[in-house]
Structures are given as structure tokens and as C-alpha cells.
Amino acid sequence: MKIGSNIDIPDNAKIIDLGEYLVLPGLIDAHTHVLFDQSPKDDFANHSIRTLVLENQALRTLRGASRAKSYLDVGITSIKDLGNSGQFLDVALRDAINEGTVEGPGIFAAGQIMSGPGGQIYGVQKEHQDIVDQEYRIIKNPNDAINAVREHINQGVDLIKICADNLPNNTRLTFEEIQAIVKTAHDYGLTVTAHSISDQSAWEAIKAGVDGIEHGFFLADSTLNLMAKKKVFLVPTENSRKYMETYYRLEGSNPEELTWIDGYMSNMKKRLMKAIDMGVTIVAGSDNYTDIGVSRGVSSSDMFKTYYEAGMNPLDILQSATYLSAQSLNMENEIGVLKQGSFADIIAIKGDIEGDFLNTLENVVFVMKRGEIYLNKSLEN
């Protein structure tokens, strides 16, 4: 991509005038599971097993392709897909998008999540643990951890994702296993990000050298300080109040009777703002894999509402969903930025981004990914 005021424009060039709109780099959702989908009434473990045993994996990939395309509709031109994707189906979908077979955002694929015994699929009896192996790469010891990373590299992954804890299963990766994963991945130029719910697992993963923490719902001040010191990014994956009310209504509950939501929203806000105050890099990610009656792209856009409701500045949210997200992928010169030589991932929105942030961000009028136009409502105005 070329940028400037003195660019030689070919005589046959098509001119697209976006002068009346705010032009931005394509947005990035840095925590997705595009090959997994469940309803609010589904139990995660039961649904995971049904997906692996009763759903044809080709059909699973085609459904994932449909979900992937919907990200472009809302201006998300890149996603980081973090497992729950079978045997490297995310890598296959990425390649299909890159070669033009199907339409979708650029995918940065992690392949199978590396985990302690059981993965995140709870309640599976010992004789059926092979089912879990279809979805997770179970790590047995530090040497096996090294082999797991090399297996993933041979399958073409873009990064490594681990479960520092895998609640509600009680096992977790050992410190030595995480160290082995991180060292091997870094030796091959890959980053490692860690699913972490408990503070203890996050602390151990950070000390072992991971690059990022996903979720981090219960991080202590000391852990946040360590993250800031070691430049470990945080991907908060909470949801807005509207999303939660929709989810629990579909699940069969009356949101007005769920008095704990107020406390949850308050704690989420405090955690996020404290992380920001302590200098932790915030990377935008939705983790939305539940069907709430809208497209996956629209569902994932809820992350912007979530961060805004929590008190983040609109321009900081945009930075978390562009440059900082790209930086966490070591792709800050290619995506999440508009500069000479970067990919032509460009969107345009209409409105007042600081004064009317949410409505403006929903008013996407133009989407270009890798130089190809996917949406152009500017011609209608």
C-alpha cells in the first residue's frame, strides 16, 4: 500500500473518495473461536463432544467459513483464532481465505490448544479421553511440550495458545511445561498466549515467559504489575450488559432476577481500569462463540461496547483493536496501521468517533481487505 499526497495514479485507476468519512485500519478481534458455536442453552462440554463426534468436520469448516465472512461486514479484517477448532481446521480455513476460495478476514491460527489432561472438556470418562485429543493437544511432560510446539509449526500455525489452567478440570500445565513451550515457540519466532482464569495460573504463565494473558478475570495487583514490567499483554473478554441480558434471556432466565450482574459489571470495570492504570497493554478480543441471534461479526463487535461501558477512551479502544493487537502478533508493520508498505486493510465509518463512539463504529460504510473491496456504501450517499 502507498500513502501520500504525491502518488502517481494510473490513468485507468478507480478513484474511491472517502473524504467525508473517518478512515481507519481494518479492525482486529484478537480472541475468536470461529469454528465453534453453541446456543446459550448448551453445556460447553456436551456441545463440544457432539461437535467432535456427531458433526462432520468438513461441515464444521464450512460453517466456520460462513461465520468468518460476517466479520468483514462490521469492519473486522483480521482475527486471532484460538483453538476449539478440531484438528487444525482453523489453519485450513485461513489458507482457503488467503487463496480466495472463500471470503473472510485474515486469520492468525493457533491450532489445537495445548493443555493439561482433559483439556477444557469436563466430565469425560477415562476410556473416552481420545475424544478430547481431537480438540486439544494434551501435554504430558516438558519434552512432550517441545514436540507439541514442533508439531504445530509443521501444521502451519501462526502462534501458540495454551491453557495455563483448564477449569473446571482441576489439572493445569506445570511451570516447566509452559517454559518448554515458550522457549521452543520463541526459538521458531512464534508468540505464546495463555488462557488463564485464576491468578495463580496467570502468575506462573507470566513467570514462564508467555507473551499474553487471555481473560485474566481474577488478576491480583502484583500480577498486573508483573505484566506491565514484562510487557505481557491482556485480552479482556467480558461482555456488555446488553449482551449478557440477551444471553440469559435466551438461556431461559429472567435478567431482572440475576442480581449478580451488577457486581460482575462493576468488578469487570475495576479490573480493566486498574490494568490500564498500571500500564498493562490492552488488546481487544471478544471470545464470543455463542449464538445470540445475530451474526458472529455483530456479536464480536460487542467488545467495543464492553470496553466503552467500562470506561475506556474511544481512541484507546480503537488502538487496542488495531495497532496494539497487530503488535501482539508481531504484525504491526502489516496490519492495524495505515502506512507505506502495510496491507491495504482499510475501513471507513461515518459519524463522530469521540462524541458518539458506539453508533459511529456501527456505521461502517467501506471495507477493504488486502486491497479487495468487500463493502462500499459510500456510493449510495
XYZ file of N, CA, C and O in Angstrom, residues 22-207:
744
model
N -14.422 8.930 8.299
C -13.230 8.647 9.067
C -12.645 7.336 8.560
O -13.303 6.296 8.601
N -11.430 7.393 8.070
C -10.764 6.215 7.510
C -9.819 5.635 8.559
O -9.025 6.354 9.168
N -9.923 4.328 8.767
C -9.155 3.627 9.797
C -8.529 2.358 9.223
O -8.986 1.837 8.197
N -7.505 1.838 9.904
C -7.052 0.487 9.548
C -8.169 -0.511 9.856
O -9.017 -0.264 10.731
N -8.185 -1.630 9.156
C -9.153 -2.672 9.475
C -9.035 -3.087 10.932
O -7.938 -3.165 11.491
N -10.172 -3.348 11.568
C -10.192 -3.720 12.984
C -9.760 -5.175 13.160
O -9.824 -5.976 12.223
N -9.324 -5.501 14.374
C -8.830 -6.840 14.688
C -9.531 -7.362 15.929
O -9.582 -6.672 16.947
N -10.087 -8.562 15.847
C -10.612 -9.255 17.023
C -9.565 -10.292 17.419
O -9.350 -11.276 16.719
N -8.914 -10.062 18.548
C -7.766 -10.876 18.939
C -8.115 -12.055 19.828
O -7.234 -12.624 20.475
N -9.399 -12.440 19.878
C -9.749 -13.678 20.584
C -11.046 -14.224 19.998
O -12.147 -13.819 20.379
N -10.918 -15.149 19.062
C -12.102 -15.748 18.440
C -11.996 -17.273 18.459
O -10.931 -17.844 18.662
N -13.159 -17.900 18.222
C -13.260 -19.352 18.043
C -14.244 -19.569 16.898
O -15.377 -19.991 17.103
N -13.803 -19.270 15.697
C -14.728 -19.195 14.575
C -15.255 -20.570 14.166
O -16.289 -20.673 13.497
N -14.599 -21.632 14.595
C -15.046 -22.982 14.243
C -15.831 -23.639 15.365
O -16.036 -24.862 15.358
N -16.283 -22.845 16.305
C -17.079 -23.377 17.414
C -18.265 -22.450 17.638
O -18.132 -21.229 17.570
N -19.417 -23.041 17.917
C -20.633 -22.252 18.090
C -21.597 -23.037 18.971
O -21.780 -24.238 18.777
N -22.176 -22.369 19.957
C -23.156 -23.042 20.799
C -24.266 -22.072 21.165
O -24.093 -20.849 21.083
N -25.402 -22.617 21.564
C -26.513 -21.785 22.000
C -26.382 -21.535 23.494
O -25.691 -22.273 24.204
N -27.053 -20.503 24.019
C -26.992 -20.246 25.455
C -27.487 -21.413 26.303
O -27.122 -21.521 27.478
N -28.296 -22.277 25.722
C -28.832 -23.415 26.483
C -27.882 -24.620 26.476
O -28.111 -25.590 27.200
N -26.844 -24.559 25.664
C -25.917 -25.693 25.559
C -24.921 -25.703 26.706
O -24.433 -24.652 27.132
N -24.613 -26.885 27.192
C -23.485 -27.081 28.100
C -22.223 -27.200 27.253
O -22.196 -27.932 26.258
N -21.166 -26.499 27.642
C -19.945 -26.447 26.826
C -19.378 -27.838 26.556
O -19.036 -28.177 25.419
N -19.254 -28.652 27.602
C -18.654 -29.974 27.434
C -19.510 -30.864 26.536
O -19.003 -31.513 25.606
N -20.799 -30.916 26.797
C -21.691 -31.750 25.982
C -21.697 -31.303 24.529
O -21.666 -32.123 23.600
N -21.723 -29.994 24.337
C -21.750 -29.486 22.963
C -20.428 -29.763 22.252
O -20.406 -30.075 21.052
N -19.316 -29.652 22.984
C -18.012 -29.950 22.387
C -17.955 -31.388 21.912
O -17.469 -31.678 20.804
N -18.452 -32.303 22.738
C -18.425 -33.717 22.374
C -19.332 -33.983 21.168
O -18.962 -34.715 20.242
N -20.511 -33.382 21.159
C -21.405 -33.544 19.998
C -20.741 -33.021 18.731
O -20.839 -33.634 17.655
N -20.065 -31.880 18.841
C -19.391 -31.302 17.680
C -18.328 -32.242 17.141
O -18.193 -32.427 15.920
N -17.576 -32.859 18.044
C -16.477 -33.731 17.633
C -16.959 -35.087 17.127
O -16.365 -35.661 16.219
N -18.055 -35.595 17.715
C -18.495 -36.958 17.411
C -19.599 -36.996 16.359
O -19.622 -37.883 15.497
N -20.501 -36.024 16.403
C -21.688 -36.091 15.544
C -21.675 -35.113 14.378
O -22.537 -35.202 13.505
N -20.739 -34.179 14.363
C -20.697 -33.196 13.284
C -19.545 -33.513 12.340
O -18.392 -33.593 12.764
N -19.863 -33.673 11.060
C -18.820 -33.893 10.071
C -17.865 -32.707 10.078
O -18.281 -31.551 10.084
N -16.563 -32.982 10.100
C -15.598 -31.900 10.235
C -15.527 -31.009 8.996
O -15.157 -29.835 9.094
N -15.884 -31.537 7.831
C -15.991 -30.679 6.647
C -17.139 -29.694 6.818
O -17.019 -28.504 6.490
N -18.266 -30.193 7.368
C -19.403 -29.312 7.627
C -19.022 -28.266 8.674
O -19.401 -27.088 8.564
N -18.274 -28.692 9.683
C -17.831 -27.745 10.709
C -17.006 -26.615 10.092
O -17.164 -25.440 10.453
N -16.153 -26.955 9.144
C -15.310 -25.948 8.498
C -16.147 -25.008 7.640
O -15.921 -23.789 7.631
N -17.112 -25.548 6.919
C -17.965 -24.712 6.080
C -18.792 -23.749 6.927
O -18.991 -22.585 6.556
N -19.277 -24.232 8.052
C -19.999 -23.333 8.960
C -19.083 -22.247 9.499
O -19.474 -21.085 9.655
N -17.837 -22.638 9.794
C -16.864 -21.653 10.248
C -16.588 -20.600 9.191
O -16.414 -19.419 9.499
N -16.572 -21.024 7.939
C -16.344 -20.080 6.840
C -17.460 -19.050 6.769
O -17.217 -17.856 6.524
N -18.686 -19.486 6.988
C -19.819 -18.561 6.977
C -19.694 -17.544 8.118
O -19.945 -16.352 7.936
N -19.319 -18.026 9.290
C -19.132 -17.103 10.415
C -18.001 -16.126 10.129
O -18.082 -14.934 10.445
N -16.931 -16.638 9.546
C -15.764 -15.792 9.290
C -16.116 -14.617 8.388
O -15.691 -13.482 8.631
N -16.885 -14.863 7.351
C -17.224 -13.796 6.409
C -17.941 -12.644 7.101
O -17.777 -11.479 6.733
N -18.723 -12.947 8.138
C -19.518 -11.902 8.780
C -18.657 -10.872 9.510
O -19.125 -9.768 9.798
N -17.400 -11.204 9.791
C -16.521 -10.210 10.421
C -16.265 -9.034 9.486
O -16.158 -7.883 9.918
N -16.147 -9.329 8.185
C -15.894 -8.260 7.228
C -17.035 -7.255 7.203
O -16.811 -6.061 6.986
N -18.255 -7.722 7.444
C -19.417 -6.838 7.393
C -19.345 -5.723 8.432
O -19.973 -4.677 8.267
N -18.612 -5.951 9.525
C -18.546 -4.950 10.603
C -17.175 -4.288 10.672
O -16.862 -3.599 11.647
N -16.342 -4.496 9.660
C -15.067 -3.811 9.607
C -13.920 -4.534 10.276
O -12.824 -3.975 10.414
N -14.134 -5.786 10.708
C -13.058 -6.576 11.312
C -12.385 -7.357 10.182
O -12.963 -8.291 9.629
N -11.161 -6.965 9.842
C -10.479 -7.555 8.689
C -9.441 -8.595 9.083
O -8.878 -9.263 8.208
N -9.173 -8.733 10.400
C -8.254 -9.769 10.878
C -8.776 -10.326 12.194
O -9.358 -9.585 13.000
N -8.569 -11.627 12.410
C -8.942 -12.248 13.678
C -7.827 -13.176 14.141
O -7.090 -13.735 13.329
N -7.725 -13.295 15.457
C -6.816 -14.284 16.057
C -7.687 -15.422 16.550
O -8.490 -15.236 17.460
N -7.547 -16.590 15.929
C -8.414 -17.711 16.271
C -7.667 -18.646 17.215
O -6.599 -19.156 16.877
N -8.257 -18.903 18.382
C -7.528 -19.521 19.485
C -8.064 -20.898 19.861
O -8.393 -21.173 21.016
N -8.143 -21.775 18.885
C -8.468 -23.155 19.190
C -9.947 -23.454 19.230
O -10.772 -22.689 18.746
N -10.274 -24.636 19.836
C -11.623 -25.192 19.723
C -11.984 -25.284 18.244
O -13.061 -24.881 17.822
N -11.039 -25.815 17.493
C -11.166 -25.845 16.041
C -10.771 -27.196 15.451
O -10.325 -27.275 14.304
N -10.921 -28.259 16.257
C -10.633 -29.588 15.746
C -9.164 -29.770 15.414
O -8.282 -29.158 16.017
N -8.899 -30.606 14.429
C -7.531 -30.910 14.021
C -7.042 -29.887 12.998
O -6.986 -30.148 11.802
N -6.736 -28.677 13.487
C -6.160 -27.615 12.664
C -7.098 -27.167 11.540
O -6.654 -26.772 10.461
N -8.404 -27.197 11.822
C -9.354 -26.684 10.845
C -9.203 -25.176 10.664
O -9.519 -24.642 9.595
N -8.733 -24.479 11.708
C -8.512 -23.039 11.594
C -7.405 -22.726 10.595
O -7.487 -21.740 9.854
N -6.376 -23.564 10.552
C -5.296 -23.388 9.580
C -5.833 -23.592 8.163
O -5.512 -22.830 7.239
N -6.668 -24.603 7.992
C -7.250 -24.872 6.672
C -8.144 -23.716 6.225
O -8.094 -23.297 5.053
N -8.945 -23.194 7.146
C -9.825 -22.076 6.802
C -9.003 -20.837 6.471
O -9.317 -20.111 5.516
N -7.953 -20.599 7.240
C -7.057 -19.468 6.934
C -6.517 -19.580 5.512
O -6.528 -18.600 4.751
N -6.050 -20.769 5.157
C -5.462 -20.960 3.835
C -6.505 -20.797 2.735
O -6.206 -20.245 1.662
N -7.715 -21.274 2.996
C -8.790 -21.123 1.995
C -9.124 -19.653 1.771
O -9.368 -19.227 0.636
N -9.116 -18.873 2.841
C -9.368 -17.433 2.713
C -8.220 -16.765 1.970
O -8.433 -15.954 1.059
N -7.002 -17.119 2.337
C -5.836 -16.483 1.701
C -5.761 -16.776 0.212
O -5.301 -15.924 -0.565
N -6.195 -17.960 -0.202
C -6.124 -18.290 -1.632
C -7.362 -17.828 -2.396
O -7.425 -17.988 -3.609
N -8.342 -17.266 -1.686
C -9.529 -16.731 -2.347
C -10.641 -17.724 -2.567
O -11.635 -17.412 -3.243
N -10.529 -18.917 -2.005
C -11.592 -19.916 -2.155
C -12.868 -19.487 -1.455
O -13.974 -19.699 -1.961
N -12.708 -18.900 -0.260
C -13.846 -18.343 0.472
C -13.469 -16.955 0.946
O -12.284 -16.596 1.015
N -14.475 -16.144 1.291
C -14.231 -14.791 1.771
C -14.192 -14.772 3.291
O -14.949 -15.496 3.953
N -13.329 -13.946 3.835
C -13.250 -13.820 5.278
C -12.093 -12.939 5.673
O -11.294 -12.496 4.823
N -11.955 -12.677 6.956
C -10.838 -11.857 7.429
C -9.540 -12.643 7.381
O -9.545 -13.872 7.253
N -8.434 -11.947 7.494
C -7.176 -12.643 7.678
C -7.205 -13.365 9.011
O -7.583 -12.791 10.031
N -6.836 -14.650 9.014
C -6.876 -15.452 10.241
C -5.454 -15.733 10.714
O -4.596 -16.156 9.928
N -5.231 -15.493 11.993
C -3.998 -15.914 12.649
C -4.372 -17.099 13.529
O -5.058 -16.947 14.540
N -3.949 -18.283 13.111
C -4.461 -19.536 13.660
C -3.505 -20.134 14.677
O -2.296 -20.222 14.438
N -4.079 -20.588 15.796
C -3.286 -21.206 16.860
C -3.320 -22.724 16.811
O -2.538 -23.372 17.505
N -4.227 -23.298 16.029
C -4.349 -24.750 16.033
C -4.905 -25.256 17.350
O -5.616 -24.549 18.064
N -4.584 -26.494 17.690
C -5.090 -27.072 18.934
C -4.511 -26.360 20.150
O -3.322 -26.057 20.204
N -5.355 -26.108 21.140
C -4.891 -25.525 22.401
C -4.045 -26.554 23.139
O -4.424 -27.729 23.232
N -2.913 -26.123 23.656
C -2.072 -27.007 24.462
C -2.521 -26.930 25.913
O -2.641 -25.842 26.477
N -2.739 -28.107 26.510
C -3.412 -28.143 27.807
C -2.926 -29.311 28.650
O -2.331 -30.270 28.138
N -3.222 -29.231 29.957
C -3.057 -30.379 30.828
C -4.142 -31.408 30.545
O -5.026 -31.184 29.702
N -4.117 -32.561 31.228
C -5.084 -33.635 30.984
C -6.533 -33.153 31.018
O -6.925 -32.369 31.874
N -7.306 -33.606 30.038
C -8.728 -33.298 29.996
C -9.105 -32.092 29.177
O -10.268 -31.915 28.828
N -8.117 -31.249 28.867
C -8.457 -30.019 28.171
C -9.488 -29.238 28.962
O -9.474 -29.230 30.192
N -10.400 -28.593 28.266
C -11.485 -27.861 28.925
C -12.812 -28.618 28.845
O -13.850 -28.085 29.209
N -12.750 -29.856 28.351
C -13.978 -30.648 28.230
C -14.104 -31.514 29.480
O -13.443 -32.542 29.606
N -14.926 -31.082 30.391
C -15.022 -31.713 31.702
C -15.969 -32.913 31.680
O -16.857 -33.025 30.831
N -15.711 -33.831 32.592
C -16.615 -34.950 32.795
C -16.415 -36.136 31.880
O -17.185 -37.103 31.930
N -15.394 -36.121 31.020
C -15.175 -37.233 30.091
C -14.515 -38.389 30.831
O -13.488 -38.214 31.491
N -15.093 -39.565 30.709
C -14.553 -40.730 31.399
C -13.221 -41.155 30.782
O -12.931 -40.877 29.617
N -12.420 -41.835 31.591
C -11.052 -42.171 31.196
C -10.989 -42.911 29.861
O -10.130 -42.633 29.024
N -11.917 -43.845 29.639
C -11.850 -44.645 28.415
C -12.213 -43.857 27.161
O -12.057 -44.357 26.038
N -12.705 -42.617 27.341
C -13.098 -41.816 26.184
C -12.250 -40.545 26.038
O -12.644 -39.617 25.321
N -11.108 -40.508 26.701
C -10.270 -39.312 26.635
C -9.729 -39.046 25.233
O -9.287 -37.939 24.930
N -9.775 -40.059 24.359
C -9.314 -39.835 22.986
C -10.167 -38.784 22.282
O -9.704 -38.145 21.329
N -11.412 -38.598 22.734
C -12.262 -37.550 22.158
C -11.643 -36.178 22.416
O -11.614 -35.316 21.532
N -11.144 -35.987 23.641
C -10.528 -34.713 23.994
C -9.320 -34.435 23.101
O -9.060 -33.288 22.716
N -8.596 -35.492 22.741
C -7.410 -35.331 21.904
C -7.743 -34.775 20.517
O -6.847 -34.267 19.827
N -8.977 -34.886 20.101
C -9.370 -34.330 18.809
C -9.436 -32.804 18.848
O -9.361 -32.151 17.802
N -9.579 -32.248 20.037
C -9.769 -30.798 20.173
C -8.593 -30.104 20.850
O -8.328 -28.925 20.588
N -7.875 -30.820 21.710
C -6.765 -30.248 22.479
C -5.512 -31.088 22.281
O -5.578 -32.299 22.095
N -4.359 -30.429 22.378
C -3.086 -31.155 22.395
C -2.693 -31.310 23.861
O -2.261 -30.352 24.505
N -2.885 -32.490 24.408
C -2.617 -32.740 25.821
C -1.109 -32.916 26.032
O -0.485 -33.750 25.390
N -0.565 -32.104 26.922
C 0.871 -32.117 27.193
C 1.148 -33.063 28.360
O 0.535 -32.961 29.424
N 2.118 -33.953 28.166
C 2.411 -34.981 29.176
C 3.629 -34.658 30.035
O 3.727 -35.088 31.178
N 4.576 -33.916 29.492
C 5.793 -33.566 30.216
C 6.529 -32.501 29.405
O 6.131 -32.189 28.268
N 7.618 -31.915 29.943
C 8.321 -30.858 29.202
C 8.835 -31.282 27.837
O 8.775 -30.493 26.878
N 9.341 -32.492 27.710
C 9.817 -32.948 26.394
C 8.669 -33.063 25.401
O 8.803 -32.736 24.215
N 7.522 -33.539 25.896
C 6.337 -33.627 25.041
C 5.872 -32.237 24.637
O 5.371 -32.037 23.526
N 6.052 -31.265 25.524
C 5.683 -29.881 25.211
C 6.503 -29.358 24.043
O 5.981 -28.677 23.148
N 7.792 -29.677 24.048
C 8.648 -29.273 22.931
C 8.156 -29.895 21.627
O 8.039 -29.221 20.594
N 7.838 -31.181 21.664
C 7.345 -31.863 20.462
C 6.017 -31.281 19.993
O 5.773 -31.179 18.775
N 5.162 -30.908 20.936
C 3.860 -30.343 20.575
C 4.027 -29.051 19.787
O 3.338 -28.824 18.778
N 4.931 -28.201 20.226
C 5.173 -26.955 19.503
C 5.688 -27.246 18.102
O 5.241 -26.653 17.114
N 6.606 -28.197 17.984
C 7.152 -28.530 16.666
C 6.076 -29.129 15.764
O 6.052 -28.862 14.551
N 5.180 -29.934 16.335
C 4.056 -30.463 15.553
C 3.199 -29.316 15.015
O 2.794 -29.326 13.839
N 2.904 -28.353 15.879
C 2.081 -27.206 15.469
C 2.769 -26.403 14.372
O 2.114 -25.946 13.418
N 4.055 -26.214 14.513
C 4.793 -25.459 13.497
C 4.719 -26.166 12.153
O 4.503 -25.529 11.107
N 4.857 -27.477 12.153
C 4.758 -28.232 10.899
C 3.364 -28.148 10.290
O 3.205 -28.288 9.068
N 2.351 -27.922 11.121
C 0.982 -27.774 10.618
C 0.695 -26.351 10.153
O -0.372 -26.081 9.613
N 1.628 -25.439 10.391
C 1.492 -24.092 9.834
C 0.802 -23.072 10.706
O 0.248 -22.094 10.182
N 0.830 -23.243 12.026
C 0.171 -22.275 12.899
C 0.914 -20.942 12.895
O 2.095 -20.865 12.544
N 0.207 -19.886 13.331
C 0.786 -18.545 13.397
C 1.213 -18.164 14.811
O 1.985 -17.222 14.989
N 0.686 -18.863 15.811
C 1.010 -18.612 17.208
C 0.631 -19.842 18.014
O 0.006 -20.770 17.485
N 1.000 -19.842 19.288
C 0.675 -20.945 20.180
C -0.255 -20.444 21.269
O -0.041 -19.377 21.846
N -1.308 -21.227 21.554
C -2.209 -20.913 22.655
C -2.178 -22.065 23.654
O -2.262 -23.232 23.272
N -2.012 -21.715 24.925
C -2.011 -22.722 25.979
C -3.141 -22.458 26.960
O -3.672 -21.347 27.033
N -3.509 -23.478 27.703
C -4.374 -23.319 28.872
C -3.484 -23.347 30.104
O -3.027 -24.422 30.512
N -3.208 -22.181 30.682
C -2.439 -22.153 31.920
C -3.218 -22.830 33.038
O -2.657 -23.425 33.946
N -4.534 -22.708 32.984
C -5.424 -23.562 33.778
C -6.536 -24.011 32.851
O -6.769 -23.400 31.811
N -7.189 -25.108 33.188
C -8.277 -25.584 32.336
C -9.502 -25.930 33.172
O -10.094 -26.999 33.060
N -9.860 -24.963 34.008
C -11.072 -25.098 34.820
C -12.284 -25.307 33.923
O -12.346 -24.745 32.825
N -13.283 -26.091 34.368
C -13.436 -26.683 35.705
C -12.658 -27.974 35.924
O -12.726 -28.538 37.005
N -11.935 -28.475 34.894
C -10.970 -29.544 35.184
C -9.888 -28.979 36.094
O -9.484 -27.825 35.942
N -9.422 -29.773 37.035
C -8.529 -29.251 38.067
C -7.048 -29.320 37.708
O -6.211 -28.785 38.425
N -6.712 -29.993 36.628
C -5.308 -30.080 36.244
C -4.882 -28.830 35.488
O -5.713 -28.113 34.936
N -3.593 -28.585 35.461
C -3.072 -27.477 34.663
C -1.643 -27.799 34.249
O -1.003 -28.689 34.800
N -1.163 -27.085 33.260
C 0.210 -27.260 32.819
C 1.175 -26.904 33.949
O 0.928 -25.986 34.724
N 2.288 -27.618 34.017
C 3.300 -27.280 35.018
C 4.131 -26.096 34.532
O 4.149 -25.765 33.329
N 4.807 -25.468 35.461
C 5.678 -24.345 35.124
C 6.725 -24.778 34.095
O 6.991 -24.065 33.127
N 7.309 -25.953 34.301
C 8.341 -26.447 33.394
C 7.789 -26.721 31.995
O 8.472 -26.492 30.987
N 6.556 -27.209 31.921
C 5.936 -27.452 30.621
C 5.704 -26.137 29.879
O 5.947 -26.035 28.667
N 5.205 -25.126 30.600
C 4.986 -23.824 29.963
C 6.310 -23.224 29.498
O 6.416 -22.685 28.388
N 7.337 -23.319 30.344
C 8.657 -22.837 29.953
C 9.138 -23.494 28.663
O 9.675 -22.819 27.769
N 8.960 -24.812 28.567
C 9.402 -25.533 27.381
C 8.634 -25.081 26.139
O 9.216 -24.924 25.050
N 7.328 -24.875 26.300
C 6.508 -24.386 25.182
C 6.984 -23.016 24.733
O 7.191 -22.764 23.538
N 7.159 -22.116 25.693
C 7.544 -20.740 25.364
C 8.906 -20.698 24.683
O 9.072 -20.042 23.647
N 9.897 -21.394 25.246
C 11.233 -21.344 24.667
C 11.239 -21.888 23.241
O 11.836 -21.292 22.334
N 10.558 -23.002 23.037
C 10.538 -23.595 21.699
C 9.815 -22.688 20.714
O 10.289 -22.465 19.592
N 8.656 -22.166 21.119
C 7.897 -21.270 20.241
C 8.719 -20.030 19.897
O 8.785 -19.613 18.728
N 9.331 -19.423 20.902
C 10.132 -18.224 20.647
C 11.330 -18.531 19.750
O 11.718 -17.705 18.916
N 11.910 -19.705 19.919
C 13.027 -20.087 19.047
C 12.608 -20.129 17.581
O 13.433 -19.894 16.679
N 11.338 -20.439 17.345
C 10.817 -20.501 15.976
C 10.086 -19.220 15.564
O 9.459 -19.176 14.511
N 10.148 -18.200 16.402
C 9.559 -16.915 16.049
C 8.075 -16.788 16.288
O 7.432 -15.879 15.742
N 7.496 -17.673 17.104
C 6.066 -17.620 17.405
C 5.826 -17.069 18.804
O 6.620 -17.297 19.719
N 4.728 -16.360 18.970
C 4.324 -15.882 20.284
C 3.462 -16.946 20.976
O 2.913 -17.843 20.323
N 3.357 -16.821 22.301
C 2.542 -17.737 23.105
C 1.584 -16.918 23.951
O 1.998 -15.999 24.669
N 0.311 -17.251 23.866
C -0.679 -16.582 24.709
C -1.400 -17.626 25.552
O -1.579 -18.768 25.118
N -1.793 -17.223 26.767
C -2.274 -18.195 27.749
C -3.692 -17.885 28.217
O -3.954 -16.795 28.737
N -4.583 -18.849 28.032
C -5.884 -18.821 28.695
C -5.634 -18.934 30.192
O -4.949 -19.843 30.658
N -6.192 -18.000 30.945
C -5.979 -18.028 32.388
C -7.179 -17.429 33.103
O -7.572 -16.296 32.830
N -7.756 -18.208 34.003
C -8.851 -17.722 34.834
C -8.337 -17.363 36.227
O -8.608 -16.277 36.742
N -7.576 -18.242 36.842
C -7.091 -17.994 38.202
C -5.847 -17.110 38.185
O -5.080 -17.094 37.222
N -5.635 -16.388 39.268
C -4.458 -15.542 39.378
C -3.183 -16.377 39.428
O -2.162 -16.017 38.831
N -3.230 -17.512 40.112
C -2.045 -18.354 40.234
C -1.558 -18.834 38.875
O -0.355 -18.806 38.579
N -2.489 -19.269 38.028
C -2.078 -19.768 36.710
C -1.507 -18.646 35.859
O -0.546 -18.850 35.105
N -2.084 -17.452 35.968
C -1.566 -16.317 35.211
C -0.153 -15.971 35.668
O 0.750 -15.735 34.853
N 0.060 -15.941 36.985
C 1.371 -15.624 37.532
C 2.432 -16.608 37.034
O 3.511 -16.211 36.584
N 2.115 -17.895 37.073
C 3.073 -18.904 36.632
C 3.351 -18.783 35.136
O 4.499 -18.927 34.694
N 2.310 -18.521 34.354
C 2.492 -18.393 32.907
C 3.361 -17.182 32.570
O 4.225 -17.242 31.684
N 3.141 -16.084 33.280
C 3.936 -14.869 33.044
C 5.387 -15.107 33.427
O 6.312 -14.741 32.695
N 5.609 -15.738 34.582
C 6.977 -16.035 35.013
C 7.662 -16.995 34.038
O 8.885 -16.948 33.863
